[in-house]
Amino acid sequence: MGGQKEQGGARQGFDVADAAPLLLDPHGLVTGWTVHAERLLGHGAAEAVGRKFADLLANEDAERMEDLLDRCRAGKDWTGLMTAVRRDGHPVEVGVRVTPTTAPQGRPAVLVLLSELEEGTRGWDMSRGVLEQIVVGNPIGIAIVDTELRYVWSNAALEQWGGGEGRTRLGLRVADVQPGMDSEAVEERMRHVLETGEQVVGYEYVGRVRSAPLRETAHMLSFTRLEDDRGDPMGLYYTVVDVTDRHRARQRLALLDRAGQYIGRTLDVMTTAQELADVAVPGLADFVTVDLLETVLRGAEPAPLTGSERVPLRRAGHRSLYEDLPRTVVDSGAVVSYLTDSPPVWCLTTGRSWRQEHLDPLAMEWAEGAPGGRESTFLELGLQSVMIVPIRARGVTLGLTTFFRRRQNPFDADDLHLAEDLVSRAAVCVDNARRYTRERDAALVLQRSLLPRRMPEQDAVEVAACYRPADELTGLGGDWYDLIPLAAARVALVVGEVPGHGIDAAAAMGQLRTAVRTLAAIDLPPEEVLAHLDDLALRSGHDDGGLEGDDSRGEGGGRQGNTVGAACVYVVYDPADGRCTMAAAGHPAPAVVAPDGTVGFVDLPQGPALGVGGPPFEAVEVTLDEGSTLVLHTDGLLAHGDDSAEQAGRERLRRALEGTARELRPSCQTVVDALVPSRPEDDVALLMARTKRLAPEQIAAWELPPDPAVVADARRTTQDQLARWGIDEELKFTTELLVSELVTNAIRHASGRVRLRLIRERTLVCEVLDSGASAPHLRHPRAMDEGGRGLLLVSQLAERWGTRFVPDGKIIWAEQPLSTHLE
């Protein structure tokens, strides 16, 4: 774009007919000189021919000639402005056109056309008159002061900030024309500029000026030193820009940010109300009161309000910028009633805000029952402007907040919007505290649902569970049990406990139980599940301040919601082969009741409790006969009796298990009744699971060579097996596609053996094992991609699919519902 401007500017005064032509060789030497060139520059042909054309130009333009010659050698021309130097040394502005050409002998050459610019195309000389037009009419305030910081000149725009006309400022200083301004701070900046010569740009001054003596304004000032020809300071000039709107917007954002940090830090209604008042003073108002309905303080649901009744409220918080004002109003916690037709009652009944820029100074305050039995006028209270904002949350009015000002500017519409934002934030916190008070009992009941009331249906184990909390009042504790169905007909059995009792322990228990179910969903091995839980507990301890030396305690003596020190045992049972893999974190090892009734205990290392650090968790694998009963329990089951040693507790459990009936549910209750009193000192959880096995005809497995040609054989084998199982054609087709994609994926991305397994249980499961260690992931191929759609197709066809890692590789599985496809 710059080149175009040069060309355009030159053409305004460039006339080819009057141009002086020159001829240069490719290296820029003058080879042809004309009478027109001699007339323009004063050099004769004998002087010019053989010289570099760059020698006839000003230094800045001479440096450009090499680039222009390169341009001509590339076959391009150039037009622009240059400064040539006459023979007498005087510069002349010329329009120049440089273009490649051919000399008479056929050699390459450069043709240069020079044309003296016409009058009016040269740049302006910035005369005093021009400069005065610029600064005098400038909308930005500009002033010049001498080295004594006294005004010597100012423009008309500076008058909008007060201090009189420019002629009345002459000889005065800033303090003289702006007495309410912090002139020392401004003059300190001026002296710094005079002494150092450093320019100061963007200095923001916040204060009061004569044009607005009752409100705070913000101005942006910049200072620049003025010097004489010798470089000595003559004074300085400064500019002033009003940035009050930007400053107020920044203050509003800061106030809202502070509100987000300080309002609602507790679930106490009165504290939250006081926090609202504290944040609003002095950033928004001089005096703030917060009144709440009495039903809100009791935690009840507020009833609808009408304007025909007197509304009793309680003063929940107030804050004043002045020491005398709180003594004349209702104290915190006291009842305050407003007159029927008063603005506060109107705000309560309509749910709308109200603002009055100027209060009637002789009007009586709106509240009844003022201290001393005497009502005060707004003049006596010194209140001049007011806003009333109802406290509303979730469509319900909880109270109101009143904002007053004494000496600041009256409240405007922007102030009301800001007040509504503040109150709306606090309203949610107030309503949360009210709901907490009212719904605490309901929350406790809801907490009990953290324990499964009904075990999910599955065919791997028959289960029964019993839970007895130590907290008799709430029925809540930190022990839990769970059964989680996994892929391929497997199940996960979990029993664990967290320190403490009551609602805090239940909350921590719910946190761990949710984490276990999440980790189980991604099918991690037991030892990895415990490792992730350990990380979670460690972070929980740091987040809650649960470090050494922290004495903060929740209800029941434990830290609130803290999972540090929790114990857990995680078991995965596979009914296809009876294998049972388990790991423990500070938890007793499970007992096993064999089909013949004998009782033993799994030799399972008790890893460290969660969140306390220690060696890594170890998993063990055992194979259980069908009909074996796996007994998982918390340590509270063994901690009752004359001897609390672990071995003695195990022996008591052994005797209790040997004497149980065949049915699991009554056996589970019998064991707890035999070992645990009705009011235990510790929570107790017991989970008993009797193992089942899948019938051989429910499983079909094949070893496949890692050869792409085997994919077709796998599909045919699958088709035959599904026919023997009586699967309908629709499910056959989708299963064949799944087998094809999974086997192809395994052969393409892994090496070594490939195993295909089909499991017919409540669902139809297709598994493919390979020796690869990388996890597969979905891709979203473009329309022209040749591959990358395998797992995408699997995800569309299967109801569920996933990956799990085993010691000899990984298994990708896909599951389809079976009940609707049986013939």
Short mmCIF file of N, CA, C and O in Angstrom, two decimals, residues 743-787:
data_model
loop_
_atom_site.label_atom_id
_atom_site.label_comp_id
_atom_site.label_asym_id
_atom_site.label_seq_id
_atom_site.Cartn_x
_atom_site.Cartn_y
_atom_site.Cartn_z
N VAL A 743 -11.50 -57.67 15.44
CA VAL A 743 -10.39 -58.55 15.06
C VAL A 743 -9.46 -57.82 14.09
O VAL A 743 -8.23 -57.90 14.21
N THR A 744 -10.03 -57.10 13.13
CA THR A 744 -9.19 -56.33 12.20
C THR A 744 -8.35 -55.31 12.95
O THR A 744 -7.15 -55.15 12.67
N ASN A 745 -8.95 -54.62 13.91
CA ASN A 745 -8.22 -53.62 14.69
C ASN A 745 -7.08 -54.26 15.47
O ASN A 745 -5.97 -53.71 15.56
N ALA A 746 -7.33 -55.44 16.06
CA ALA A 746 -6.29 -56.12 16.84
C ALA A 746 -5.13 -56.56 15.95
O ALA A 746 -3.96 -56.41 16.32
N ILE A 747 -5.43 -57.13 14.77
CA ILE A 747 -4.36 -57.60 13.88
C ILE A 747 -3.57 -56.43 13.31
O ILE A 747 -2.35 -56.50 13.16
N ARG A 748 -4.26 -55.33 13.02
CA ARG A 748 -3.59 -54.19 12.40
C ARG A 748 -2.70 -53.43 13.37
O ARG A 748 -1.62 -52.97 13.01
N HIS A 749 -3.11 -53.30 14.63
CA HIS A 749 -2.40 -52.42 15.56
C HIS A 749 -1.63 -53.16 16.65
O HIS A 749 -1.05 -52.52 17.52
N ALA A 750 -1.63 -54.49 16.64
CA ALA A 750 -0.90 -55.23 17.67
C ALA A 750 -0.18 -56.39 17.02
O ALA A 750 -0.34 -56.69 15.84
N SER A 751 0.65 -57.04 17.80
CA SER A 751 1.38 -58.21 17.32
C SER A 751 1.13 -59.36 18.28
O SER A 751 0.67 -59.18 19.40
N GLY A 752 1.47 -60.55 17.84
CA GLY A 752 1.28 -61.70 18.71
C GLY A 752 -0.11 -62.29 18.56
O GLY A 752 -0.86 -61.99 17.63
N ARG A 753 -0.49 -63.09 19.52
CA ARG A 753 -1.74 -63.84 19.42
C ARG A 753 -2.95 -62.94 19.59
O ARG A 753 -2.89 -61.88 20.21
N VAL A 754 -4.07 -63.42 19.02
CA VAL A 754 -5.35 -62.73 19.13
C VAL A 754 -6.38 -63.76 19.59
O VAL A 754 -6.42 -64.88 19.06
N ARG A 755 -7.19 -63.38 20.59
CA ARG A 755 -8.21 -64.30 21.08
C ARG A 755 -9.58 -63.64 20.98
O ARG A 755 -9.75 -62.50 21.39
N LEU A 756 -10.52 -64.38 20.42
CA LEU A 756 -11.90 -63.93 20.30
C LEU A 756 -12.76 -64.73 21.27
O LEU A 756 -12.66 -65.97 21.32
N ARG A 757 -13.58 -64.02 22.04
CA ARG A 757 -14.46 -64.71 22.99
C ARG A 757 -15.84 -64.08 22.94
O ARG A 757 -15.98 -62.85 22.94
N LEU A 758 -16.88 -64.94 22.90
CA LEU A 758 -18.27 -64.52 22.97
C LEU A 758 -18.86 -65.04 24.27
O LEU A 758 -18.63 -66.21 24.65
N ILE A 759 -19.61 -64.18 24.96
CA ILE A 759 -20.25 -64.56 26.22
C ILE A 759 -21.74 -64.25 26.09
O ILE A 759 -22.13 -63.12 25.78
N ARG A 760 -22.53 -65.28 26.34
CA ARG A 760 -24.00 -65.12 26.29
C ARG A 760 -24.53 -65.20 27.71
O ARG A 760 -24.58 -66.26 28.32
N GLU A 761 -24.86 -64.03 28.26
CA GLU A 761 -25.40 -63.96 29.62
C GLU A 761 -26.66 -63.11 29.53
O GLU A 761 -27.52 -63.36 28.69
N ARG A 762 -26.79 -62.09 30.38
CA ARG A 762 -27.92 -61.16 30.22
C ARG A 762 -27.75 -60.31 28.97
O ARG A 762 -28.71 -59.77 28.44
N THR A 763 -26.51 -60.16 28.55
CA THR A 763 -26.19 -59.46 27.31
C THR A 763 -25.29 -60.36 26.48
O THR A 763 -24.78 -61.39 26.95
N LEU A 764 -25.09 -59.97 25.24
CA LEU A 764 -24.16 -60.68 24.36
C LEU A 764 -22.88 -59.85 24.31
O LEU A 764 -22.89 -58.70 23.87
N VAL A 765 -21.79 -60.45 24.77
CA VAL A 765 -20.52 -59.75 24.88
C VAL A 765 -19.55 -60.33 23.87
O VAL A 765 -19.41 -61.55 23.75
N CYS A 766 -18.90 -59.46 23.15
CA CYS A 766 -17.85 -59.83 22.21
C CYS A 766 -16.54 -59.24 22.71
O CYS A 766 -16.43 -58.03 22.89
N GLU A 767 -15.53 -60.10 22.94
CA GLU A 767 -14.23 -59.67 23.44
C GLU A 767 -13.15 -60.07 22.45
O GLU A 767 -13.19 -61.18 21.90
N VAL A 768 -12.17 -59.19 22.26
CA VAL A 768 -10.99 -59.51 21.46
C VAL A 768 -9.77 -59.11 22.27
O VAL A 768 -9.62 -57.97 22.68
N LEU A 769 -8.89 -60.11 22.51
CA LEU A 769 -7.67 -59.87 23.27
C LEU A 769 -6.50 -59.82 22.30
O LEU A 769 -6.40 -60.66 21.38
N ASP A 770 -5.61 -58.85 22.50
CA ASP A 770 -4.35 -58.81 21.75
C ASP A 770 -3.25 -58.43 22.71
O ASP A 770 -3.49 -58.06 23.87
N SER A 771 -2.02 -58.50 22.24
CA SER A 771 -0.87 -58.24 23.11
C SER A 771 -0.43 -56.79 23.11
O SER A 771 0.59 -56.45 23.67
N GLY A 772 -1.17 -55.92 22.43
CA GLY A 772 -0.79 -54.51 22.37
C GLY A 772 -0.97 -53.81 23.71
O GLY A 772 -1.84 -54.17 24.51
N ALA A 773 -0.14 -52.80 23.93
CA ALA A 773 -0.21 -52.06 25.20
C ALA A 773 -0.83 -50.69 25.05
O ALA A 773 -1.10 -50.02 26.05
N SER A 774 -1.07 -50.24 23.82
CA SER A 774 -1.63 -48.90 23.62
C SER A 774 -3.14 -48.96 23.68
O SER A 774 -3.77 -49.92 23.21
N ALA A 775 -3.73 -47.91 24.26
CA ALA A 775 -5.19 -47.85 24.40
C ALA A 775 -5.80 -47.36 23.10
O ALA A 775 -5.33 -46.39 22.51
N PRO A 776 -6.84 -48.02 22.62
CA PRO A 776 -7.51 -47.55 21.40
C PRO A 776 -8.31 -46.30 21.68
O PRO A 776 -8.70 -46.02 22.80
N HIS A 777 -8.55 -45.52 20.63
CA HIS A 777 -9.37 -44.32 20.80
C HIS A 777 -10.16 -44.06 19.53
O HIS A 777 -9.77 -44.43 18.43
N LEU A 778 -11.29 -43.42 19.74
CA LEU A 778 -12.16 -43.10 18.62
C LEU A 778 -11.53 -42.04 17.74
O LEU A 778 -10.90 -41.10 18.22
N ARG A 779 -11.69 -42.22 16.45
CA ARG A 779 -11.30 -41.20 15.50
C ARG A 779 -12.53 -40.72 14.75
O ARG A 779 -13.53 -41.44 14.66
N HIS A 780 -12.45 -39.53 14.21
CA HIS A 780 -13.54 -38.99 13.40
C HIS A 780 -12.98 -38.69 12.01
O HIS A 780 -12.57 -37.57 11.71
N PRO A 781 -12.92 -39.74 11.15
CA PRO A 781 -12.29 -39.57 9.84
C PRO A 781 -13.09 -38.65 8.94
O PRO A 781 -14.30 -38.52 9.07
N ARG A 782 -12.37 -38.03 8.03
CA ARG A 782 -13.03 -37.22 7.01
C ARG A 782 -13.61 -38.12 5.93
O ARG A 782 -13.32 -39.32 5.87
N ALA A 783 -14.39 -37.52 5.06
CA ALA A 783 -15.13 -38.31 4.08
C ALA A 783 -14.20 -39.08 3.15
O ALA A 783 -14.51 -40.20 2.73
N MET A 784 -13.02 -38.54 2.83
CA MET A 784 -12.13 -39.18 1.86
C MET A 784 -11.09 -40.07 2.52
O MET A 784 -10.28 -40.68 1.82
N ASP A 785 -11.08 -40.16 3.87
CA ASP A 785 -10.12 -41.05 4.53
C ASP A 785 -10.45 -42.50 4.23
O ASP A 785 -11.62 -42.90 4.19
N GLU A 786 -9.38 -43.31 4.05
CA GLU A 786 -9.58 -44.72 3.73
C GLU A 786 -9.84 -45.57 4.96
O GLU A 786 -10.37 -46.67 4.88
N GLY A 787 -9.42 -45.13 6.14
CA GLY A 787 -9.60 -45.93 7.35
C GLY A 787 -9.98 -45.07 8.52
O GLY A 787 -10.36 -43.91 8.38
#
